[in-house]
Every structure is written in C-alpha cells, then in structure tokens.
Amino acid sequence: MPTATRAAVLRHVGAARPYADSRPLGVETVTLDDPGPGEVLVAVKAAGLCHSDLSVINGDRPRPLPMALGHEAAGVVEALGEGVADLAVGDHVVMVFMPSCGHCSPCAEGRPALCEPGAVANGRGELLTGRRALHAGAETLNHHLGCSAFAERAVVSRRSLVKIDADLSFEHAALFGCAVLTGVGAVVNTAGVRAGQSAVVVGLGGVGLAAVLGALASGASPVVAVDLSEDKLALARSLGPAPGVVQTVNAADPDAVDQVRALTRGGSDFVFEMAGSVRALDSAWRMTRRGGTTVTAGLPPPEAALAVNVVSLVGEERTLKGSYIGTCVPVRDIPRYVALFRQGRLPVDRLLSGTLALDDINAAFDALADGRAVRQVIRF
C-alpha cells in the first residue's frame, strides 16, 4: 500500500536568490510505492544539505525534473522488499548516493564508487532497480542520486544503504554518507597520504573540512587549509590537536599560492581541491610540488575545463587525479570512519553547523550558498 510522505521537490532550476523568497523547493505531500525486490523503505531521521544539492537547484548540475532532492542521510528501516535478507526492520542505516551493483567491471575491481549501472540510474533519476517509486498524484517524480532524502521517508535500493550501530546520533551519522566519505576518502583512499607528507585543502565546505580531518588523522604535516571565509579558516585551525597544527591562507590574498608554497617548503606533496571551481583547481595545481599530486573532488558545471601545462605534467612528473565519493568502498569505509570518530580521531561533529526543520530548507540553502554554514542537517 503506498505510503504518504512530505518531501522537498524541485520543479524548476535557476530560481532567483534569496531562496527564502523564491522557494525553489516546494515541500509537498507525495506517495511512495511499497519497496519492490531489492528495495527498502527507510524512515529518514536526518539529512544534510550539501553543495551537490545546491548545484542542482542553481542549474550547475543538470538532473531530470521534477525531482525530490537530498542525498546525505541516515534513518531507520521500516519495510523490506523481496529478497532483502541482510537487513531487519528497526536497523539504523546511512544512505550512500552511488549505489553499487556488485557485478560490473568497476565493482568487480573493488571500485564501487564507479559502478556503471549505478551511474546510469543516477543520471536517469531512477533507483538502481530501474524504477521510480515517488509520485505526486498521477505524476511520477525522479529520485536524486537514488536517495531523495529531503523527505520523511524514502524507498531506496538495498545497494544504497550501509548498516550502522544504533547508538550513533542520526545528525552525525548522516554526514558519513557524503561529506566524510568524500573528504576523508580523498585523502586516505584516492591520495594515500602517509604520515609526514604535506597536505593542502582548497575549499572548506563540509567535504573540504572533512578532508582536513582526514589529513590530520593520516598524520600529514604540515596541513594547510585555504578558503575565502575567515570563519571557515578559523574552524579549520581549531580542528588541529594543538594550535598551529593546521595553518591557513585566505584564498583572496593576491599571493595565496606563494604563501602556501612557502608553508610547504616549495609546494605540497598533495593538494585537494574541494571548491568545485576551475580557478580553485588551477591554484591547487600551482600549489603542488614537483612530483606531487593534485586531487580534485569538486564538481564544477559540466562545461568547465582546465588548461594544464603539459611540459610541467611530464617534466615534473606531476599527477592530477579525480576523486569521486573518496574512491570509497562504503561497507568498508563507513564503519572505519565511525570507529575513528568514536576514538576522537575524526571529530565529524565539529562540521555540524546546526539543525533545522524541513519547512526551513530554502532559507538554509541561502546560508549554504552564502558560505555561512558548513553542514546543516534537517531533523525529522
């Protein structure tokens, strides 16, 4: 029997700012089909606001509309579809925004973040099972990255869920599904930073600050954080175990690149671009030392392109790498990162800017777009 739920639905992109007035997201009562084979009905308890959501709202990341947004969330299993035997009603779960089929070539190689059927389903606004379970009256809605988590309930593929311990708070658990997987994973999986190597993070949103946490947990030294916001730079400095462990540079300074190169003795071993900006990526490239690696997890508009000096690429043995969801294996990495959080080595709770109600979602995206928030979480 279909389940009624309230959800934030996007019907048009490019709304004028402030969003609190234009209200691009409408909180609607929609219906969810019962979970089908391989699917799960989840009562969403917490959902984080991410720049990946904002980039759909402003049109930078084209997605099929109308769409129920939201992709970073945690909740409780309410019902199981046929064939789902490894979860039980009442289990606590984190959603992962790239479902992995387990059978395609990337999945077989241990790279589920690059799952080919998962990427196709996400691009179409479908679940990995190939269907859409969301409806507004007679109208079928698209799913956002297999989750559509800005809602009281969601039907998702079993392959989009990782079980977690029930004593982890939902507002913290939600962050592990995107910000932590992507930021920490870029450091420990994509780059493989080792103790004593230098690391620079450009762009201090939720993902960037998670990368700072990952660099600290890996023993990187020095760790340098770069952003335009003095508030975020101050937060980055406070994440270090002692004053001065995380050094900062304001990206607005004309000599920001030179400052970073001085702090890292001629350029950093690893530089992580998390701003989703070609200009930021160019700066990150110039902050990287000879023989170093520039890693980008930012997602600028699809038409954005970077000009790279090929002589430097070859003659300096430089590496430019992309990182999607932190090159993660979710069933392996989420429990590991949660364990580090419990040990105090990955203080993810420091990234939480505040909680809000679903009805306040448009104003909250203003705060995100203005750089006034790191991670805001909707509590249900």
Short mmCIF file of C-alpha atoms in Angstrom, two decimals:
data_model
loop_
_atom_site.label_atom_id
_atom_site.label_comp_id
_atom_site.label_asym_id
_atom_site.label_seq_id
_atom_site.Cartn_x
_atom_site.Cartn_y
_atom_site.Cartn_z
CA MET A 1 0.00 0.00 0.00
CA PRO A 2 1.51 3.39 -0.99
CA THR A 3 2.95 5.50 1.83
CA ALA A 4 2.31 9.24 2.08
CA THR A 5 5.28 11.41 2.99
CA ARG A 6 6.36 15.05 2.91
CA ALA A 7 9.29 15.74 0.60
CA ALA A 8 11.19 18.72 -0.83
CA VAL A 9 10.54 18.71 -4.59
CA LEU A 10 12.41 20.75 -7.21
CA ARG A 11 10.40 21.53 -10.35
CA HIS A 12 12.45 24.32 -11.94
CA VAL A 13 16.14 25.31 -11.77
CA GLY A 14 17.77 28.73 -11.67
CA ALA A 15 15.47 30.40 -9.14
CA ALA A 16 16.47 33.90 -8.08
CA ARG A 17 18.18 34.44 -4.74
CA PRO A 18 17.29 34.64 -1.94
CA TYR A 19 15.77 31.18 -1.97
CA ALA A 20 13.81 32.03 1.15
CA ASP A 21 11.68 34.25 -1.11
CA SER A 22 11.75 32.39 -4.46
CA ARG A 23 11.30 28.97 -2.76
CA PRO A 24 12.70 26.66 -5.45
CA LEU A 25 12.00 23.66 -3.25
CA GLY A 26 8.36 23.01 -2.52
CA VAL A 27 7.54 20.83 0.48
CA GLU A 28 4.84 18.58 -0.95
CA THR A 29 2.91 15.56 0.24
CA VAL A 30 3.87 12.75 -2.14
CA THR A 31 3.38 8.99 -2.18
CA LEU A 32 5.90 6.18 -2.13
CA ASP A 33 5.30 2.77 -3.62
CA ASP A 34 5.93 -0.20 -1.39
CA PRO A 35 9.55 -1.36 -1.64
CA GLY A 36 9.98 -3.76 -4.53
CA PRO A 37 12.51 -6.58 -4.89
CA GLY A 38 15.90 -5.44 -3.64
CA GLU A 39 14.46 -2.22 -2.16
CA VAL A 40 13.98 -0.83 1.35
CA LEU A 41 11.61 1.71 2.90
CA VAL A 42 13.56 4.00 5.25
CA ALA A 43 12.19 6.48 7.77
CA VAL A 44 14.63 9.36 7.30
CA LYS A 45 15.76 10.82 10.62
CA ALA A 46 18.44 13.29 9.48
CA ALA A 47 19.53 14.68 6.11
CA GLY A 48 22.44 17.01 5.40
CA LEU A 49 22.44 19.94 2.97
CA CYS A 50 25.33 19.68 0.50
CA HIS A 51 26.66 21.76 -2.39
CA SER A 52 25.73 18.85 -4.67
CA ASP A 53 22.09 19.61 -3.84
CA LEU A 54 22.68 23.32 -4.36
CA SER A 55 24.24 22.68 -7.77
CA VAL A 56 21.00 21.00 -8.89
CA ILE A 57 18.92 23.90 -7.59
CA ASN A 58 21.01 26.56 -9.38
CA GLY A 59 21.33 24.51 -12.59
CA ASP A 60 25.06 23.76 -12.45
CA ARG A 61 24.39 20.00 -12.34
CA PRO A 62 21.57 19.12 -14.74
CA ARG A 63 19.19 16.48 -13.43
CA PRO A 64 15.82 15.24 -14.69
CA LEU A 65 12.93 17.18 -13.20
CA PRO A 66 10.69 17.16 -11.25
CA MET A 67 12.94 15.63 -8.61
CA ALA A 68 12.78 15.05 -4.86
CA LEU A 69 16.19 16.21 -3.65
CA GLY A 70 18.55 15.06 -0.89
CA HIS A 71 21.36 12.50 -0.87
CA GLU A 72 23.17 12.61 2.51
CA ALA A 73 21.06 10.97 5.19
CA ALA A 74 20.57 8.43 7.95
CA GLY A 75 17.42 6.70 9.12
CA VAL A 76 15.65 3.56 10.28
CA VAL A 77 14.48 0.62 8.18
CA GLU A 78 10.66 0.43 8.13
CA ALA A 79 9.95 -2.23 5.49
CA LEU A 80 11.89 -4.64 3.28
CA GLY A 81 11.29 -5.62 -0.31
CA GLU A 82 11.51 -9.16 -1.59
CA GLY A 83 15.00 -10.64 -1.43
CA VAL A 84 16.42 -8.26 1.18
CA ALA A 85 17.60 -10.67 3.86
CA ASP A 86 20.58 -8.90 5.42
CA LEU A 87 18.65 -6.01 7.00
CA ALA A 88 15.82 -6.04 9.53
CA VAL A 89 13.06 -3.62 10.40
CA GLY A 90 14.46 -1.24 13.01
CA ASP A 91 18.03 -1.30 11.74
CA HIS A 92 19.80 2.06 11.54
CA VAL A 93 21.32 2.86 8.16
CA VAL A 94 23.30 5.50 6.29
CA MET A 95 22.43 6.28 2.67
CA VAL A 96 25.17 6.25 0.02
CA PHE A 97 24.49 8.33 -3.08
CA MET A 98 26.17 5.96 -5.53
CA PRO A 99 24.54 2.52 -5.39
CA SER A 100 26.82 -0.32 -6.42
CA CYS A 101 25.52 -3.32 -8.33
CA GLY A 102 28.41 -5.60 -7.29
CA HIS A 103 28.71 -7.12 -10.77
CA CYS A 104 30.01 -4.56 -13.29
CA SER A 105 33.73 -4.21 -14.05
CA PRO A 106 34.44 -1.36 -11.56
CA CYS A 107 32.54 -3.18 -8.80
CA ALA A 108 34.43 -6.41 -9.58
CA GLU A 109 37.69 -4.46 -9.34
CA GLY A 110 36.78 -3.19 -5.87
CA ARG A 111 35.81 0.30 -7.08
CA PRO A 112 32.07 0.52 -6.31
CA ALA A 113 32.14 4.34 -6.42
CA LEU A 114 32.45 3.93 -10.21
CA CYS A 115 29.58 1.44 -10.57
CA GLU A 116 28.35 1.69 -14.17
CA PRO A 117 24.68 0.72 -13.65
CA GLY A 118 24.64 2.99 -10.58
CA ALA A 119 25.85 5.95 -12.63
CA VAL A 120 23.24 5.28 -15.32
CA ALA A 121 20.42 5.00 -12.76
CA ASN A 122 21.50 8.21 -11.01
CA GLY A 123 21.63 10.08 -14.31
CA ARG A 124 18.12 8.96 -15.18
CA GLY A 125 16.65 9.75 -11.77
CA GLU A 126 15.89 6.10 -11.11
CA LEU A 127 16.66 3.63 -8.36
CA LEU A 128 19.28 1.01 -9.13
CA THR A 129 16.39 -1.41 -9.59
CA GLY A 130 15.34 0.60 -12.65
CA ARG A 131 12.13 2.11 -11.38
CA ARG A 132 10.81 5.31 -9.83
CA ALA A 133 8.85 4.87 -6.62
CA LEU A 134 7.87 8.52 -5.99
CA HIS A 135 4.61 10.08 -7.14
CA ALA A 136 2.75 13.36 -6.81
CA GLY A 137 -0.78 12.40 -7.71
CA ALA A 138 -0.60 10.91 -11.22
CA GLU A 139 2.85 12.42 -11.80
CA THR A 140 5.99 10.30 -11.32
CA LEU A 141 8.91 12.08 -9.66
CA ASN A 142 12.62 11.48 -10.17
CA HIS A 143 14.93 10.27 -7.42
CA HIS A 144 18.02 12.30 -6.52
CA LEU A 145 21.07 10.02 -6.62
CA GLY A 146 18.96 7.06 -5.59
CA CYS A 147 18.08 8.66 -2.23
CA SER A 148 15.65 11.64 -2.36
CA ALA A 149 16.35 12.08 1.32
CA PHE A 150 14.81 15.51 1.98
CA ALA A 151 11.71 13.61 2.98
CA GLU A 152 10.17 11.89 5.95
CA ARG A 153 10.50 8.55 4.17
CA ALA A 154 12.34 7.18 1.15
CA VAL A 155 12.35 3.99 -0.88
CA VAL A 156 15.90 3.15 -1.92
CA SER A 157 17.87 0.25 -3.32
CA ARG A 158 19.40 -2.05 -0.72
CA ARG A 159 22.66 -1.22 -2.52
CA SER A 160 22.32 2.39 -1.35
CA LEU A 161 22.45 1.54 2.37
CA VAL A 162 25.09 0.74 4.96
CA LYS A 163 24.01 -0.54 8.38
CA ILE A 164 25.36 1.37 11.40
CA ASP A 165 25.24 0.98 15.17
CA ALA A 166 22.02 2.21 16.74
CA ASP A 167 23.77 4.41 19.31
CA LEU A 168 25.26 6.80 16.74
CA SER A 169 23.22 10.01 16.62
CA PHE A 170 21.38 10.48 13.33
CA GLU A 171 22.63 14.03 12.69
CA HIS A 172 26.22 12.80 12.93
CA ALA A 173 25.55 9.56 11.08
CA ALA A 174 24.12 11.41 8.07
CA LEU A 175 27.44 13.20 7.46
CA PHE A 176 29.22 9.90 6.88
CA GLY A 177 27.19 9.26 3.71
CA CYS A 178 28.68 12.14 1.71
CA ALA A 179 30.90 14.73 3.42
CA VAL A 180 33.01 12.21 5.32
CA LEU A 181 33.12 9.53 2.62
CA THR A 182 34.15 12.10 0.02
CA GLY A 183 36.53 14.28 2.04
CA VAL A 184 38.28 11.72 4.21
CA GLY A 185 38.26 9.18 1.39
CA ALA A 186 40.01 11.58 -1.00
CA VAL A 187 42.89 11.75 1.48
CA VAL A 188 43.18 8.14 2.61
CA ASN A 189 41.93 6.25 -0.47
CA THR A 190 42.49 8.39 -3.57
CA ALA A 191 45.76 10.00 -2.46
CA GLY A 192 47.00 7.54 0.14
CA VAL A 193 48.58 10.29 2.26
CA ARG A 194 51.20 8.97 4.67
CA ALA A 195 52.42 10.38 7.96
CA GLY A 196 54.81 13.29 7.47
CA GLN A 197 53.67 14.16 3.96
CA SER A 198 52.29 17.66 3.40
CA ALA A 199 48.62 18.21 2.54
CA VAL A 200 46.75 21.34 1.42
CA VAL A 201 42.96 21.58 1.18
CA VAL A 202 41.43 24.28 -1.04
CA GLY A 203 37.75 24.94 -0.31
CA LEU A 204 36.39 24.43 3.21
CA GLY A 205 32.82 23.30 2.84
CA GLY A 206 31.72 20.10 4.52
CA VAL A 207 33.78 17.94 2.17
CA GLY A 208 36.87 20.16 2.39
CA LEU A 209 36.82 20.29 6.18
CA ALA A 210 36.33 16.51 6.25
CA ALA A 211 39.47 16.30 4.10
CA VAL A 212 41.30 18.40 6.71
CA LEU A 213 40.18 15.89 9.34
CA GLY A 214 41.38 13.05 7.11
CA ALA A 215 44.77 14.69 6.65
CA LEU A 216 45.15 15.13 10.41
CA ALA A 217 44.10 11.53 11.07
CA SER A 218 46.68 10.38 8.50
CA GLY A 219 49.48 12.25 10.25
CA ALA A 220 50.08 14.71 7.40
CA SER A 221 52.42 17.58 8.20
CA PRO A 222 52.12 20.40 7.52
CA VAL A 223 48.37 20.67 6.93
CA VAL A 224 47.27 23.89 5.24
CA ALA A 225 43.64 24.98 4.70
CA VAL A 226 42.66 27.56 2.06
CA ASP A 227 39.34 29.38 1.72
CA LEU A 228 37.78 32.82 1.23
CA SER A 229 35.91 32.73 4.54
CA GLU A 230 37.73 33.78 7.69
CA ASP A 231 35.14 31.92 9.76
CA LYS A 232 35.88 28.66 7.96
CA LEU A 233 39.61 29.24 8.23
CA ALA A 234 39.19 29.71 11.97
CA LEU A 235 37.19 26.47 12.17
CA ALA A 236 39.92 24.65 10.23
CA ARG A 237 42.58 25.91 12.65
CA SER A 238 40.50 24.72 15.60
CA LEU A 239 40.36 21.16 14.21
CA GLY A 240 44.05 20.60 14.88
CA PRO A 241 45.08 18.77 18.07
CA ALA A 242 47.11 21.83 19.06
CA PRO A 243 47.37 25.47 17.95
CA GLY A 244 49.33 25.88 14.74
CA VAL A 245 48.95 22.28 13.55
CA VAL A 246 46.51 23.43 10.84
CA GLN A 247 47.82 26.55 9.12
CA THR A 248 45.57 28.69 6.95
CA VAL A 249 45.73 31.00 3.95
CA ASN A 250 42.94 33.26 2.69
CA ALA A 251 42.36 32.50 -0.99
CA ALA A 252 41.55 36.17 -1.61
CA ASP A 253 45.15 37.18 -0.90
CA PRO A 254 46.96 38.02 -4.19
CA ASP A 255 49.93 35.91 -3.11
CA ALA A 256 47.90 32.97 -1.71
CA VAL A 257 49.72 30.44 -3.89
CA ASP A 258 53.12 31.78 -2.83
CA GLN A 259 52.06 31.67 0.82
CA VAL A 260 51.09 28.01 0.51
CA ARG A 261 54.31 27.15 -1.29
CA ALA A 262 56.29 28.85 1.49
CA LEU A 263 54.40 26.98 4.22
CA THR A 264 55.02 23.66 2.44
CA ARG A 265 58.67 24.32 1.58
CA GLY A 266 58.25 24.79 -2.15
CA GLY A 267 54.92 23.11 -2.75
CA SER A 268 52.79 20.42 -1.15
CA ASP A 269 53.01 16.67 -1.67
CA PHE A 270 49.23 16.59 -2.01
CA VAL A 271 46.74 19.38 -2.73
CA PHE A 272 43.00 18.70 -2.57
CA GLU A 273 40.61 20.96 -4.48
CA MET A 274 37.14 20.82 -2.89
CA ALA A 275 35.61 24.11 -4.07
CA GLY A 276 34.16 22.92 -7.39
CA SER A 277 35.86 25.81 -9.19
CA VAL A 278 38.27 25.74 -12.13
CA ARG A 279 40.02 28.77 -10.66
CA ALA A 280 40.49 26.92 -7.38
CA LEU A 281 41.76 23.85 -9.22
CA ASP A 282 44.29 25.97 -11.13
CA SER A 283 45.50 27.40 -7.81
CA ALA A 284 45.70 23.91 -6.34
CA TRP A 285 47.81 22.78 -9.30
CA ARG A 286 50.22 25.67 -8.73
CA MET A 287 50.44 24.87 -5.00
CA THR A 288 51.61 21.31 -5.76
CA ARG A 289 55.31 20.48 -5.69
CA ARG A 290 57.38 18.77 -8.39
CA GLY A 291 56.45 15.11 -8.27
CA GLY A 292 53.35 15.92 -6.23
CA THR A 293 49.69 15.05 -6.68
CA THR A 294 46.70 17.35 -7.16
CA VAL A 295 43.39 15.69 -6.27
CA THR A 296 40.02 17.22 -7.14
CA ALA A 297 36.67 16.16 -5.75
CA GLY A 298 34.92 19.40 -6.71
CA LEU A 299 32.17 19.28 -9.30
CA PRO A 300 32.03 22.47 -11.39
CA PRO A 301 29.47 22.85 -14.21
CA PRO A 302 29.87 20.18 -16.92
CA GLU A 303 31.28 22.62 -19.48
CA ALA A 304 34.15 23.69 -17.18
CA ALA A 305 37.64 22.81 -18.44
CA LEU A 306 41.17 23.11 -17.04
CA ALA A 307 44.22 24.09 -19.09
CA VAL A 308 47.26 22.12 -17.92
CA ASN A 309 50.86 22.84 -18.89
CA VAL A 310 51.86 19.50 -20.38
CA VAL A 311 55.59 20.20 -20.05
CA SER A 312 55.14 20.58 -16.29
CA LEU A 313 52.98 17.47 -16.17
CA VAL A 314 55.73 15.43 -17.83
CA GLY A 315 58.94 17.17 -16.80
CA GLU A 316 57.93 17.47 -13.14
CA GLU A 317 56.23 14.06 -13.00
CA ARG A 318 53.07 15.65 -11.69
CA THR A 319 49.81 13.78 -11.10
CA LEU A 320 46.27 15.15 -11.47
CA LYS A 321 43.61 12.81 -10.08
CA GLY A 322 39.86 12.88 -9.78
CA SER A 323 38.18 11.51 -6.68
CA TYR A 324 34.52 10.50 -6.63
CA ILE A 325 32.98 9.72 -3.23
CA GLY A 326 36.52 9.41 -1.94
CA THR A 327 37.25 6.28 -4.03
CA CYS A 328 35.21 4.61 -1.32
CA VAL A 329 34.07 1.10 -0.55
CA PRO A 330 31.13 2.16 1.61
CA VAL A 331 30.61 -1.08 3.53
CA ARG A 332 34.30 -0.98 4.47
CA ASP A 333 34.90 2.73 4.91
CA ILE A 334 31.83 3.96 6.83
CA PRO A 335 32.44 1.57 9.77
CA ARG A 336 36.14 2.53 9.76
CA TYR A 337 35.40 6.24 9.82
CA VAL A 338 32.75 5.81 12.50
CA ALA A 339 35.34 3.95 14.62
CA LEU A 340 37.80 6.84 14.20
CA PHE A 341 35.03 9.25 15.20
CA ARG A 342 34.35 7.27 18.37
CA GLN A 343 38.09 7.33 19.19
CA GLY A 344 38.14 11.11 18.87
CA ARG A 345 40.48 10.98 15.87
CA LEU A 346 37.86 12.14 13.37
CA PRO A 347 35.69 14.80 15.10
CA VAL A 348 32.97 14.88 12.47
CA ASP A 349 30.60 16.55 14.92
CA ARG A 350 32.65 19.76 14.56
CA LEU A 351 31.34 20.12 10.98
CA LEU A 352 27.71 20.41 12.08
CA SER A 353 26.52 24.00 11.74
CA GLY A 354 23.04 23.36 13.12
CA THR A 355 19.76 21.51 12.66
CA LEU A 356 16.53 22.67 11.06
CA ALA A 357 13.04 21.59 10.07
CA LEU A 358 12.13 20.53 6.55
CA ASP A 359 9.96 23.62 6.07
CA ASP A 360 13.04 25.85 6.54
CA ILE A 361 15.02 24.21 3.75
CA ASN A 362 15.01 27.12 1.27
CA ALA A 363 16.44 29.62 3.75
CA ALA A 364 19.03 27.02 4.76
CA PHE A 365 20.24 26.80 1.16
CA ASP A 366 20.74 30.59 1.24
CA ALA A 367 23.09 30.08 4.19
CA LEU A 368 24.94 27.35 2.29
CA ALA A 369 25.22 29.43 -0.90
CA ASP A 370 26.49 32.42 1.08
CA GLY A 371 29.17 30.36 2.80
CA ARG A 372 27.59 30.94 6.22
CA ALA A 373 27.22 27.24 7.00
CA VAL A 374 29.31 24.09 6.71
CA ARG A 375 26.81 21.27 7.26
CA GLN A 376 23.21 21.95 8.19
CA VAL A 377 21.09 18.92 8.95
CA ILE A 378 17.33 18.51 8.69
CA ARG A 379 15.94 16.55 11.61
CA PHE A 380 12.71 14.59 11.16
#
